[in-house]
Coordinates of C-alpha atoms in Angstrom, one line a residue:
M1 CA 0.9 49.4 -75.5
V2 CA 1.2 46.8 -72.7
G3 CA -1.8 44.7 -71.3
D4 CA -5.2 45.8 -70.2
F5 CA -4.0 48.5 -67.9
S6 CA -6.0 51.6 -66.6
I7 CA -3.2 53.8 -67.4
H8 CA -4.0 52.9 -71.2
T9 CA -7.9 52.6 -70.8
G10 CA -8.6 55.5 -68.7
V11 CA -10.4 53.3 -66.2
K12 CA -9.5 53.6 -62.6
R13 CA -9.9 50.6 -60.3
E14 CA -11.5 50.8 -56.8
F15 CA -11.3 49.3 -53.8
G16 CA -14.5 46.8 -53.4
I17 CA -16.4 45.4 -50.6
L18 CA -14.5 42.2 -50.7
D19 CA -11.4 44.1 -50.5
Y20 CA -12.3 46.0 -47.4
I21 CA -13.4 42.6 -45.9
H22 CA -10.0 40.8 -46.4
F23 CA -8.1 44.1 -45.3
S24 CA -10.2 44.5 -42.1
L25 CA -9.7 40.7 -41.2
L26 CA -6.1 41.2 -40.9
F27 CA -6.6 43.6 -37.9
V28 CA -9.3 41.5 -36.4
L29 CA -6.9 38.6 -36.3
L30 CA -4.0 40.6 -34.9
A31 CA -6.4 41.8 -32.2
A32 CA -7.8 38.4 -31.5
I33 CA -4.3 37.1 -31.0
G34 CA -3.4 39.9 -28.4
I35 CA -6.4 39.5 -26.5
Y36 CA -5.8 35.4 -26.6
H37 CA -2.4 35.8 -25.1
A38 CA -3.6 38.4 -22.6
Y39 CA -6.3 36.1 -21.3
K40 CA -4.0 33.1 -21.3
D41 CA -1.2 34.8 -19.4
R42 CA -3.4 36.9 -17.1
K43 CA -2.0 35.6 -13.9
N44 CA 1.5 35.9 -15.0
F45 CA 3.2 39.1 -13.7
D46 CA 6.9 38.6 -14.7
V47 CA 7.9 41.4 -17.0
K48 CA 10.5 39.2 -18.4
H49 CA 7.5 36.9 -19.8
F50 CA 6.2 40.1 -21.3
H51 CA 9.6 41.2 -22.9
L52 CA 11.1 37.8 -23.7
G53 CA 8.3 35.3 -23.6
G54 CA 9.9 33.4 -20.8
R55 CA 12.8 32.3 -22.7
Q56 CA 10.6 29.3 -24.1
M57 CA 9.9 30.4 -27.7
H58 CA 10.4 28.2 -30.8
P59 CA 13.4 28.8 -33.1
L60 CA 11.0 28.9 -36.1
L61 CA 8.6 31.3 -34.7
V62 CA 11.6 33.7 -33.7
S63 CA 13.1 33.2 -37.3
F64 CA 9.7 34.3 -38.9
S65 CA 9.6 37.3 -36.6
L66 CA 13.2 38.1 -37.3
V67 CA 12.4 38.2 -41.0
A68 CA 9.4 40.4 -40.6
T69 CA 10.7 42.9 -38.1
F70 CA 13.0 45.1 -40.4
L71 CA 11.4 44.1 -43.8
S72 CA 8.6 46.5 -43.5
A73 CA 6.5 48.5 -46.1
L74 CA 9.6 50.4 -46.7
T75 CA 10.9 47.2 -48.5
V76 CA 7.5 46.0 -50.0
I77 CA 6.9 49.6 -51.6
G78 CA 10.4 51.0 -51.7
V79 CA 12.3 48.3 -53.5
P80 CA 10.0 47.8 -56.4
A81 CA 10.2 51.8 -56.8
E82 CA 14.0 51.5 -56.6
I83 CA 14.3 48.9 -59.3
Y84 CA 11.9 50.8 -61.4
T85 CA 13.8 54.1 -60.9
Y86 CA 17.5 53.0 -60.7
G87 CA 17.9 49.4 -61.8
T88 CA 18.5 45.9 -60.2
M89 CA 21.8 46.6 -58.4
Y90 CA 20.1 46.4 -55.3
I91 CA 19.8 42.9 -55.4
W92 CA 23.4 42.8 -54.2
L93 CA 22.0 43.7 -50.7
T94 CA 21.3 39.8 -50.2
F95 CA 25.1 39.5 -50.0
G96 CA 25.3 42.0 -47.2
L97 CA 22.3 40.1 -45.7
F98 CA 24.8 36.9 -45.5
V99 CA 27.5 38.8 -43.7
A100 CA 25.0 40.4 -41.2
T101 CA 23.5 37.0 -40.5
A102 CA 26.8 35.3 -39.7
G103 CA 28.0 38.4 -37.7
A104 CA 24.6 38.3 -35.5
A105 CA 24.9 34.7 -34.9
H106 CA 28.5 34.2 -33.9
V107 CA 29.9 37.4 -32.9
F108 CA 27.2 39.4 -31.1
L109 CA 24.6 36.9 -30.0
P110 CA 26.8 34.8 -27.7
I111 CA 27.7 38.0 -25.7
F112 CA 24.4 39.3 -25.3
Y113 CA 22.6 35.9 -24.6
H114 CA 25.2 35.0 -21.9
L115 CA 24.5 38.4 -20.1
N116 CA 20.8 37.2 -19.6
T117 CA 19.2 40.6 -19.5
T118 CA 16.4 42.1 -21.3
S119 CA 18.4 45.4 -22.6
C120 CA 21.3 44.8 -24.7
F121 CA 22.6 48.2 -23.6
R122 CA 23.5 46.6 -20.3
Y123 CA 26.7 45.5 -22.2
L124 CA 27.7 49.0 -22.7
Q125 CA 27.6 49.8 -18.7
L126 CA 29.5 46.7 -17.8
R127 CA 32.1 47.8 -20.6
Y128 CA 32.2 51.6 -20.2
G129 CA 29.9 52.8 -17.5
T130 CA 26.3 54.5 -17.0
V131 CA 26.8 57.5 -19.4
I132 CA 27.7 55.6 -22.5
R133 CA 24.7 53.3 -21.8
L134 CA 22.2 56.0 -21.4
M135 CA 23.5 57.9 -24.3
V136 CA 23.3 55.1 -26.8
S137 CA 19.9 54.0 -25.5
I138 CA 18.5 57.4 -25.9
M139 CA 19.8 57.5 -29.6
F140 CA 18.2 54.2 -30.1
I141 CA 14.8 55.5 -29.0
L142 CA 15.0 58.7 -31.3
Q143 CA 16.2 56.4 -34.3
T144 CA 13.2 53.7 -33.3
L145 CA 10.5 56.5 -33.3
L146 CA 11.7 57.9 -36.4
Y147 CA 11.8 54.8 -38.2
M148 CA 8.2 53.7 -37.0
G149 CA 7.0 57.0 -38.0
F150 CA 8.0 56.2 -41.7
I151 CA 6.7 52.8 -41.7
L152 CA 3.3 54.0 -40.4
Y153 CA 3.2 56.7 -42.9
V154 CA 4.2 54.7 -45.8
P155 CA 1.5 52.1 -46.0
S156 CA -1.0 54.5 -44.9
L157 CA -0.1 56.8 -48.0
S158 CA -0.8 53.7 -50.1
F159 CA -3.8 52.8 -48.7
Q160 CA -5.2 56.5 -49.2
A161 CA -4.0 56.1 -52.9
V162 CA -6.0 53.1 -53.5
T163 CA -9.2 53.9 -51.6
G164 CA -9.2 57.8 -51.3
L165 CA -10.0 57.6 -47.4
S166 CA -8.1 59.9 -44.8
L167 CA -4.6 59.7 -44.4
W168 CA -4.9 60.7 -40.8
G169 CA -7.7 58.3 -40.2
T170 CA -5.7 55.5 -41.6
M171 CA -2.8 56.1 -39.5
I172 CA -4.9 56.4 -36.3
G173 CA -6.6 53.2 -36.8
V174 CA -3.4 51.3 -37.6
A175 CA -1.3 52.8 -34.7
S176 CA -4.4 52.1 -32.3
V177 CA -4.4 48.3 -33.2
C178 CA -0.8 47.9 -33.3
T179 CA -0.5 49.4 -30.0
L180 CA -3.4 47.5 -28.5
Y181 CA -2.2 43.9 -29.3
T182 CA 1.5 44.7 -28.4
L183 CA 0.3 45.9 -25.0
L184 CA -2.2 43.0 -24.5
G185 CA 0.2 40.2 -25.2
G186 CA 3.8 41.3 -25.1
M187 CA 6.5 39.3 -26.8
K188 CA 4.3 36.2 -27.4
T189 CA 2.0 38.2 -29.1
V190 CA 4.5 40.1 -31.2
L191 CA 6.3 36.8 -32.5
W192 CA 2.9 35.1 -33.4
T193 CA 1.5 38.2 -35.1
D194 CA 4.9 38.5 -37.0
S195 CA 4.7 35.0 -38.1
L196 CA 1.1 35.9 -39.4
Q197 CA 2.1 38.8 -41.3
L198 CA 5.1 37.1 -42.9
I199 CA 2.9 34.6 -44.4
I200 CA 0.5 37.3 -45.7
M201 CA 3.6 39.2 -47.0
F202 CA 4.8 36.3 -49.0
A203 CA 1.3 35.5 -50.3
G204 CA 0.9 39.2 -51.4
L205 CA 3.9 39.5 -53.1
I206 CA 4.0 36.1 -54.9
T207 CA 0.3 36.9 -56.1
L208 CA 1.4 40.2 -57.5
L209 CA 4.4 38.9 -59.2
I210 CA 2.4 36.1 -60.8
M211 CA -0.4 38.1 -62.0
G212 CA 1.7 41.1 -63.2
S213 CA 3.9 38.6 -65.1
A214 CA 0.9 37.2 -66.8
K215 CA -0.5 40.9 -67.7
V216 CA 2.9 41.9 -69.5
G217 CA 3.1 38.6 -71.3
G218 CA 5.3 36.5 -68.9
F219 CA 8.1 37.5 -66.7
S220 CA 10.7 36.7 -69.5
K221 CA 8.9 39.5 -71.5
A222 CA 9.1 41.7 -68.5
W223 CA 12.6 41.0 -68.1
Q224 CA 13.4 41.8 -72.0
T225 CA 11.6 45.1 -71.7
A226 CA 13.3 46.2 -68.6
S227 CA 16.7 45.0 -70.0
E228 CA 16.2 47.0 -73.3
H229 CA 15.4 50.4 -71.1
G230 CA 18.7 49.8 -68.9
R231 CA 17.1 48.3 -65.8
I232 CA 19.0 45.4 -65.7
E233 CA 22.4 45.9 -64.0
F234 CA 24.6 43.6 -61.9
T235 CA 28.1 44.6 -62.7
D236 CA 28.8 48.0 -61.4
F237 CA 31.9 47.5 -59.3
S238 CA 32.9 50.9 -59.0
L239 CA 35.2 51.7 -55.8
D240 CA 34.0 55.2 -55.6
P241 CA 32.1 55.8 -52.4
R242 CA 29.9 58.5 -54.3
T243 CA 28.5 55.6 -56.4
R244 CA 24.9 55.2 -55.2
H245 CA 24.6 51.4 -55.6
S246 CA 27.7 49.2 -56.5
V247 CA 28.6 45.7 -55.5
W248 CA 30.9 47.1 -52.6
S249 CA 28.2 49.6 -51.2
L250 CA 25.7 47.1 -51.0
G251 CA 27.8 44.1 -50.2
I252 CA 30.0 45.7 -47.5
G253 CA 28.2 49.0 -46.7
G254 CA 25.0 47.3 -46.8
G255 CA 26.3 44.2 -44.8
I256 CA 27.5 46.5 -42.0
F257 CA 24.1 48.2 -41.6
W258 CA 22.3 45.0 -41.4
S259 CA 25.0 43.8 -39.2
F260 CA 23.9 46.6 -36.8
L261 CA 20.1 45.8 -37.4
Y262 CA 20.5 41.9 -36.5
G263 CA 23.6 42.1 -34.2
V264 CA 23.1 44.9 -31.6
N265 CA 19.4 46.3 -32.2
Q266 CA 17.3 45.9 -29.4
S267 CA 14.6 44.9 -31.4
Q268 CA 16.4 41.9 -32.9
V269 CA 18.6 40.8 -29.6
Q270 CA 15.4 40.8 -27.7
R271 CA 13.7 38.3 -30.1
Q272 CA 17.0 36.3 -30.4
C273 CA 17.5 36.1 -26.4
S274 CA 13.8 34.8 -26.1
L275 CA 14.9 31.2 -26.9
P276 CA 15.7 28.6 -24.2
T277 CA 19.5 27.9 -25.4
L278 CA 22.1 29.8 -27.3
R279 CA 22.3 27.0 -29.9
R280 CA 18.6 27.4 -30.7
A281 CA 19.0 31.2 -30.9
Q282 CA 21.7 30.8 -33.5
I283 CA 19.5 28.3 -35.6
A284 CA 16.9 31.0 -35.4
V285 CA 19.0 33.5 -36.9
W286 CA 20.2 31.4 -39.6
L287 CA 16.9 30.4 -40.4
N288 CA 15.9 33.9 -40.9
F289 CA 18.6 34.4 -43.7
P290 CA 16.7 32.5 -46.4
G291 CA 13.4 34.5 -45.8
L292 CA 15.4 37.8 -46.0
V293 CA 16.9 36.7 -49.4
L294 CA 13.3 35.4 -50.7
I295 CA 11.5 38.9 -49.5
I296 CA 14.2 41.1 -51.3
T297 CA 14.2 38.9 -54.3
L298 CA 10.6 39.0 -54.8
A299 CA 10.4 42.7 -54.2
C300 CA 13.2 43.1 -56.9
L301 CA 11.3 41.0 -59.3
I302 CA 8.2 42.8 -58.9
G303 CA 10.2 46.0 -59.7
V304 CA 10.9 44.5 -63.0
V305 CA 7.5 43.7 -63.6
M306 CA 6.3 47.2 -62.5
Y307 CA 8.8 48.7 -65.0
A308 CA 7.4 46.5 -67.9
C309 CA 3.9 47.5 -66.9
Y310 CA 4.7 51.3 -67.3
S311 CA 7.5 51.3 -69.5
E312 CA 5.5 53.4 -72.2
C313 CA 3.7 55.8 -69.6
D314 CA 5.4 56.5 -66.6
P315 CA 3.0 57.5 -63.8
V316 CA 5.1 60.1 -62.1
K317 CA 6.2 62.0 -65.0
F318 CA 2.6 62.0 -66.5
G319 CA 1.3 63.4 -63.3
L320 CA -0.9 60.3 -62.3
V321 CA 1.0 59.8 -58.9
D322 CA 3.2 62.2 -57.0
K323 CA 6.4 59.9 -56.5
A324 CA 7.7 56.6 -57.5
D325 CA 6.8 55.2 -54.1
Q326 CA 3.2 55.2 -55.1
I327 CA 3.6 53.5 -58.3
L328 CA 3.4 50.0 -56.6
P329 CA -0.2 50.8 -55.2
L330 CA -1.2 52.0 -58.8
M331 CA 0.0 48.7 -60.3
V332 CA -1.9 46.6 -57.5
L333 CA -5.1 48.2 -58.5
D334 CA -4.3 47.8 -62.3
V335 CA -3.3 44.0 -62.0
L336 CA -5.0 42.7 -59.1
G337 CA -8.3 45.1 -59.3
T338 CA -9.8 42.8 -61.9
T339 CA -10.5 40.2 -59.2
Q340 CA -12.5 41.2 -56.3
G341 CA -10.6 40.8 -53.0
L342 CA -6.9 40.4 -54.2
T343 CA -6.3 44.3 -53.7
G344 CA -7.2 44.0 -50.3
I345 CA -5.2 41.0 -49.7
F346 CA -2.0 42.8 -51.1
M347 CA -2.8 45.9 -49.0
A348 CA -2.9 43.7 -46.0
C349 CA 0.4 42.4 -47.2
V350 CA 1.7 46.0 -47.1
F351 CA 0.3 46.6 -43.6
S352 CA 1.6 43.4 -42.3
A353 CA 5.2 44.4 -43.2
S354 CA 4.9 47.7 -41.1
L355 CA 2.9 46.1 -38.4
S356 CA 5.5 43.6 -37.5
S357 CA 8.3 46.4 -37.4
M358 CA 6.0 48.6 -35.2
S359 CA 4.9 46.1 -32.7
S360 CA 8.8 44.8 -32.3
G361 CA 9.9 48.5 -31.9
L362 CA 7.3 49.3 -29.2
N363 CA 8.1 46.1 -27.1
A364 CA 11.8 47.1 -27.5
M365 CA 11.3 50.6 -26.1
S366 CA 9.2 49.5 -23.3
A367 CA 12.1 47.0 -22.3
I368 CA 14.6 50.0 -22.6
V369 CA 12.7 52.4 -20.8
T370 CA 11.8 50.0 -17.9
E371 CA 15.2 48.5 -17.7
D372 CA 17.7 51.3 -18.3
Y373 CA 15.7 54.1 -16.8
L374 CA 12.9 53.4 -14.4
K375 CA 14.8 50.3 -12.6
H376 CA 17.9 51.9 -13.1
F377 CA 17.7 55.0 -11.2
C378 CA 14.6 55.6 -9.0
F379 CA 12.6 52.5 -9.2
K380 CA 15.0 50.0 -8.0
S381 CA 12.5 47.9 -6.2
L382 CA 10.1 47.9 -9.1
S383 CA 8.9 44.3 -9.7
G384 CA 6.0 41.9 -10.3
K385 CA 2.7 43.4 -11.2
R386 CA 3.8 47.0 -10.7
E387 CA 6.5 46.7 -13.3
L388 CA 4.3 45.0 -15.8
V389 CA 1.9 47.7 -15.7
F390 CA 4.7 50.5 -16.0
S391 CA 5.8 48.3 -19.0
K392 CA 2.4 48.3 -20.8
L393 CA 1.9 52.1 -20.0
I394 CA 5.1 52.9 -21.9
V395 CA 3.9 50.9 -24.8
L396 CA 0.8 52.9 -24.8
V397 CA 2.7 56.3 -24.5
F398 CA 5.3 55.4 -27.4
G399 CA 2.2 54.2 -29.6
F400 CA 1.0 57.8 -29.2
V401 CA 4.4 59.3 -30.0
M402 CA 4.8 57.1 -33.1
F403 CA 1.6 58.6 -34.4
S404 CA 2.6 61.9 -33.9
V405 CA 6.0 61.4 -35.7
A406 CA 4.1 59.9 -38.6
V407 CA 1.9 63.1 -38.8
I408 CA 5.1 65.4 -38.9
I409 CA 6.5 63.2 -41.7
S410 CA 3.2 63.3 -43.6
E411 CA 3.5 67.1 -43.6
T412 CA 6.8 67.1 -45.2
D413 CA 8.1 67.1 -48.7
S414 CA 10.4 64.3 -48.6
L415 CA 12.9 62.6 -51.1
V416 CA 12.3 58.9 -52.3
I417 CA 11.1 57.5 -49.1
L418 CA 13.5 54.5 -49.0
Q419 CA 16.5 56.4 -49.3
L420 CA 15.3 59.3 -46.9
S421 CA 14.6 57.0 -44.2
Y422 CA 17.8 54.8 -44.7
S423 CA 19.8 57.9 -44.7
L424 CA 18.2 59.3 -41.4
Y425 CA 18.3 55.9 -39.5
A426 CA 22.0 55.4 -40.8
I427 CA 23.1 58.6 -39.1
L428 CA 22.7 57.1 -35.8
S429 CA 23.5 53.6 -36.6
G430 CA 27.1 54.1 -37.4
P431 CA 28.0 55.8 -34.1
M432 CA 26.0 53.3 -32.0
F433 CA 27.6 50.3 -33.8
G434 CA 31.0 51.5 -33.3
C435 CA 30.6 51.6 -29.4
F436 CA 29.8 48.0 -29.4
I437 CA 32.4 46.9 -32.0
A438 CA 35.2 49.1 -30.2
G439 CA 34.1 47.3 -26.9
M440 CA 33.5 43.7 -28.1
I441 CA 36.7 43.4 -30.4
F442 CA 39.2 45.9 -29.0
P443 CA 39.9 45.4 -25.2
W444 CA 42.0 48.5 -25.0
T445 CA 38.9 50.8 -25.4
N446 CA 38.2 52.7 -22.1
K447 CA 35.4 54.8 -21.1
H448 CA 36.8 58.0 -22.2
G449 CA 37.6 56.7 -25.6
A450 CA 34.1 55.3 -26.0
L451 CA 32.7 58.7 -25.3
A452 CA 35.0 60.7 -27.3
G453 CA 34.3 58.1 -30.2
L454 CA 30.4 58.4 -29.6
I455 CA 30.3 62.2 -29.8
T456 CA 32.8 62.7 -32.7
S457 CA 31.2 60.0 -34.9
L458 CA 28.0 61.4 -34.2
G459 CA 29.0 65.0 -35.1
F460 CA 30.6 63.9 -38.5
M461 CA 27.5 61.8 -39.3
S462 CA 25.1 64.6 -38.6
W463 CA 27.2 67.0 -40.6
L464 CA 27.3 64.5 -43.4
G465 CA 23.4 63.7 -43.2
I466 CA 22.2 67.1 -42.7
G467 CA 24.5 68.6 -45.1
A468 CA 23.4 66.3 -47.9
L469 CA 19.7 66.7 -47.3
V470 CA 20.3 70.8 -47.3
N471 CA 22.7 71.0 -50.0
R472 CA 21.4 68.2 -52.2
P473 CA 24.4 68.2 -54.5
P474 CA 23.8 66.4 -57.9
G475 CA 24.2 62.4 -57.6
T476 CA 23.1 59.5 -59.6
K477 CA 20.3 60.5 -62.2
P478 CA 17.2 58.3 -62.5
L479 CA 17.1 56.1 -65.5
P480 CA 15.0 57.6 -68.4
V481 CA 11.3 57.0 -68.6
L482 CA 8.6 57.7 -71.3
T483 CA 5.2 59.0 -71.4
D484 CA 4.6 58.7 -75.2
G485 CA 2.3 55.5 -74.5
C486 CA -0.2 57.7 -72.6
N487 CA -3.5 58.4 -74.2
W488 CA -5.5 60.0 -71.5
E489 CA -5.4 63.1 -69.0
V490 CA -5.4 63.5 -65.5
T491 CA -7.7 65.7 -63.3
R492 CA -7.7 65.7 -59.5
T493 CA -10.3 66.2 -56.9
N494 CA -9.1 66.5 -53.5
S495 CA -6.9 63.4 -53.0
S496 CA -8.9 61.2 -55.5
I497 CA -7.8 60.7 -59.2
T498 CA -10.3 61.1 -62.0
T499 CA -9.3 59.9 -65.5
V500 CA -10.9 61.2 -68.8
S501 CA -10.0 59.8 -72.2
S502 CA -7.8 62.1 -74.3
T503 CA -5.8 62.3 -77.3
P504 CA -2.3 60.9 -77.1
Q505 CA 0.3 63.3 -75.2
S506 CA 3.5 64.4 -76.6
N507 CA 6.6 62.3 -75.6
L508 CA 7.7 63.8 -72.1
S509 CA 10.4 61.3 -71.6
I510 CA 13.7 62.6 -69.7
S511 CA 16.6 63.0 -72.1
S512 CA 19.5 60.6 -72.1
V513 CA 21.3 60.8 -68.8
T514 CA 24.4 59.5 -67.5
N515 CA 25.3 58.2 -64.0
E516 CA 29.0 59.5 -64.5
I517 CA 30.2 61.6 -61.5
E518 CA 31.7 64.9 -61.8
T519 CA 35.2 65.5 -60.7
D520 CA 35.5 69.3 -60.8
E521 CA 33.1 70.2 -57.8
A522 CA 34.1 71.3 -54.3
I523 CA 35.2 68.7 -52.1
V524 CA 32.7 69.2 -49.5
N525 CA 29.9 68.4 -52.1
N526 CA 32.0 65.2 -52.9
F527 CA 31.8 64.3 -49.2
Y528 CA 28.0 64.9 -49.2
R529 CA 27.6 62.8 -52.3
M530 CA 28.8 59.6 -50.5
S531 CA 26.3 56.9 -51.0
Y532 CA 23.9 56.4 -48.1
Q533 CA 24.8 52.8 -48.1
W534 CA 28.2 53.8 -46.7
Y535 CA 26.8 56.0 -43.8
P536 CA 26.8 53.2 -41.2
A537 CA 30.3 51.9 -42.2
F538 CA 31.6 55.4 -42.1
G539 CA 30.1 56.4 -38.7
M540 CA 31.3 52.9 -37.3
L541 CA 34.9 53.5 -38.3
T542 CA 35.1 56.9 -37.3
N543 CA 33.9 55.9 -33.7
I544 CA 36.4 53.0 -33.4
A545 CA 39.3 55.1 -34.7
V546 CA 38.8 57.9 -32.1
S547 CA 37.9 55.5 -29.3
L548 CA 41.1 53.8 -29.7
I549 CA 43.2 56.8 -30.1
V550 CA 41.8 58.4 -27.2
S551 CA 42.0 55.5 -25.1
F552 CA 45.7 55.3 -25.5
I553 CA 46.1 58.9 -25.0
T554 CA 44.2 58.6 -21.6
G555 CA 45.5 55.1 -20.4
Y556 CA 44.1 52.2 -22.4
T557 CA 42.3 49.4 -20.5
D558 CA 44.5 46.5 -19.6
P559 CA 43.2 43.4 -22.0
S560 CA 44.0 40.9 -19.0
T561 CA 41.6 42.6 -16.8
V562 CA 38.6 42.6 -19.3
N563 CA 36.0 39.9 -18.5
N564 CA 36.2 37.5 -21.6
K565 CA 32.2 37.1 -21.7
L566 CA 32.3 40.9 -22.8
M567 CA 34.9 40.1 -25.7
C568 CA 34.7 38.4 -28.9
P569 CA 38.1 37.0 -30.6
L570 CA 37.0 38.1 -34.1
F571 CA 40.4 38.3 -35.7
Y572 CA 41.4 35.0 -34.2
K573 CA 38.3 33.3 -35.7
M574 CA 39.0 34.9 -39.1
F575 CA 42.4 33.6 -39.5
P576 CA 42.2 29.8 -38.5
C577 CA 44.9 28.7 -40.7
L578 CA 47.8 31.0 -39.0
P579 CA 50.5 29.3 -37.1
A580 CA 49.4 28.9 -33.5
K581 CA 52.4 31.1 -32.2
F582 CA 51.1 33.8 -34.3
R583 CA 47.5 33.3 -34.1
H584 CA 47.6 33.5 -30.5
Y585 CA 48.5 37.4 -30.7
L586 CA 45.1 37.9 -32.2
Y587 CA 43.5 37.4 -28.8
F588 CA 44.9 40.8 -28.0
G589 CA 45.8 40.0 -24.4
V590 CA 42.4 38.7 -23.3
N591 CA 42.4 35.5 -21.2
Y592 CA 39.9 33.3 -23.2
E593 CA 41.1 30.3 -21.7
I594 CA 38.5 30.4 -18.6
E595 CA 35.5 28.6 -19.8
T596 CA 32.3 30.6 -19.9
S597 CA 30.6 28.0 -17.9
D598 CA 32.9 28.2 -15.1
K599 CA 30.9 29.3 -12.0
K600 CA 33.6 31.4 -10.5
H601 CA 33.8 33.3 -13.7
D602 CA 30.1 33.8 -13.8
E603 CA 30.2 35.1 -10.3
K604 CA 32.8 37.6 -11.2
L605 CA 30.4 39.1 -14.2
D606 CA 27.6 39.1 -11.6
E607 CA 29.9 41.1 -9.2
E608 CA 30.8 43.6 -11.9
V609 CA 27.1 44.0 -12.6
S610 CA 26.4 44.6 -8.7
L611 CA 29.0 47.2 -8.4
F612 CA 27.9 49.0 -11.3
V613 CA 24.3 49.5 -9.9
S614 CA 25.5 50.2 -6.5
S615 CA 27.6 53.1 -7.8
D616 CA 24.6 54.7 -9.5
K617 CA 22.2 54.8 -6.3
C618 CA 20.1 58.1 -6.3
R619 CA 21.9 60.6 -4.3
R620 CA 18.5 61.4 -2.5
D621 CA 16.8 58.7 -0.6
D622 CA 13.5 60.6 -1.1
V623 CA 13.4 60.2 -4.8
C624 CA 14.0 56.7 -4.8
V625 CA 11.2 54.0 -4.7

């Protein structure tokens, strides 16, 4: 037996008064920050101040927010569950994060920053026209609402597991506070609350890692236990795309997915563009990288310790909890529950991870609806206080929709939450990312090709994602677990768990399994078994390929006519050692010799914007404001 755990003693830890106080203090501080900025900026009616912080934010503050935005409760809870169930290959995602950081800072950010716009989807209008802009922005809103529903549900489920309180009541309270402080303070509040939440995340994860390691006899002991049971694995170099996690799927596939998140996702682009200069924005992006690596690494190490804690009695197989995603909250009670107040701090850590993502999403969707729909179509004269009021009302509406999505998710019987949310999110990520890549890297792409590429890739990704969920072909099996160390039985009353001492149970461990992939099944099942880490890459490449083919068939765009501010000479930058006479061809015919600071060139870009706007006038004046 390992340590002094409730899983062995039959004693269930409880959420104490001090835990509730520490947990509640988080929400009080968040609301206070929102109220403070609302009062401080009460006379400022500039909507760009609400969405971009007046472009006067500090790089360190923005970098904290960038780290916190997408490292939600799905990371804090899901990654340890991933290590517990499948092993440590997930740590290779840190290489993918490096690729994504470099791409965001030096490929995408310069283009978006020089556009000087609130919505990153304005780029698509300048490059392809209105149809693509609206389609992709709608996809982003649907994707973000789905993601926010998950990250509201996951920590609320964990809170229910450790307190027994109502799941719906928790979700209502969290959604209300998050919507309130986002609505009150805008971007400034989001950045400051994200920074506070990131500090709490680090404190919670480090505390759990240290105390959990102490409980099992030190981290080296935990590592040894995990290694003996096959949880330590770093050398899966399989090239088979059906391999769930390999060096290539995590390093390349994961890198492409995170390049989408940090390169062209409205939530992140909006933060990056809140800085006064491009140089500072790039510094903020790079400062965010160590934080990303540290959070992922801490979560993976906690997964190792978590396995050591329950190596002799798997809580899921034994029936103490329903799924692997609930093991971490159980561990928190077992490890931190002996000290009053620590459990509350860690649950604040879990909710901090989700609140940062939710507030960023609410602010981003408000900016998109205001810029891409209200002002673009019928409310062209919308400005000042009136525009600010509309933006805040949109935050309120999306806060309610977010809660509704979380309720729907809570009523479903899902797979492992981390993989399910990633898969569904990635179905839309690849096609969306492909639109930006085809426009920024390949100057020949025209609006017909972009539309065909988007529809085709979205169709393929929907087929892949839905087919995999419906058919559920056999994939990588979880690693073996044991229950022969359990010496008590579990009874349930409503949502609470009651434990009663019992005689030792029989060994219910999973028989020896293999991760080898069968080759004699139908081809379509092999397609469905593609690793979810490759979903964004597959969608992106499909989009680019179809976009270029259709563009050349329908009459490709002349590269010399494309504004160089809308392009990135990626291949030119990737091969600096090539002779100049050959390297010049990697410009693909785009004229990059015009300096971006040239006033005439800037005026030409502004003229293009005006032409697009004027071409989209409402056909009936009586519906325009």
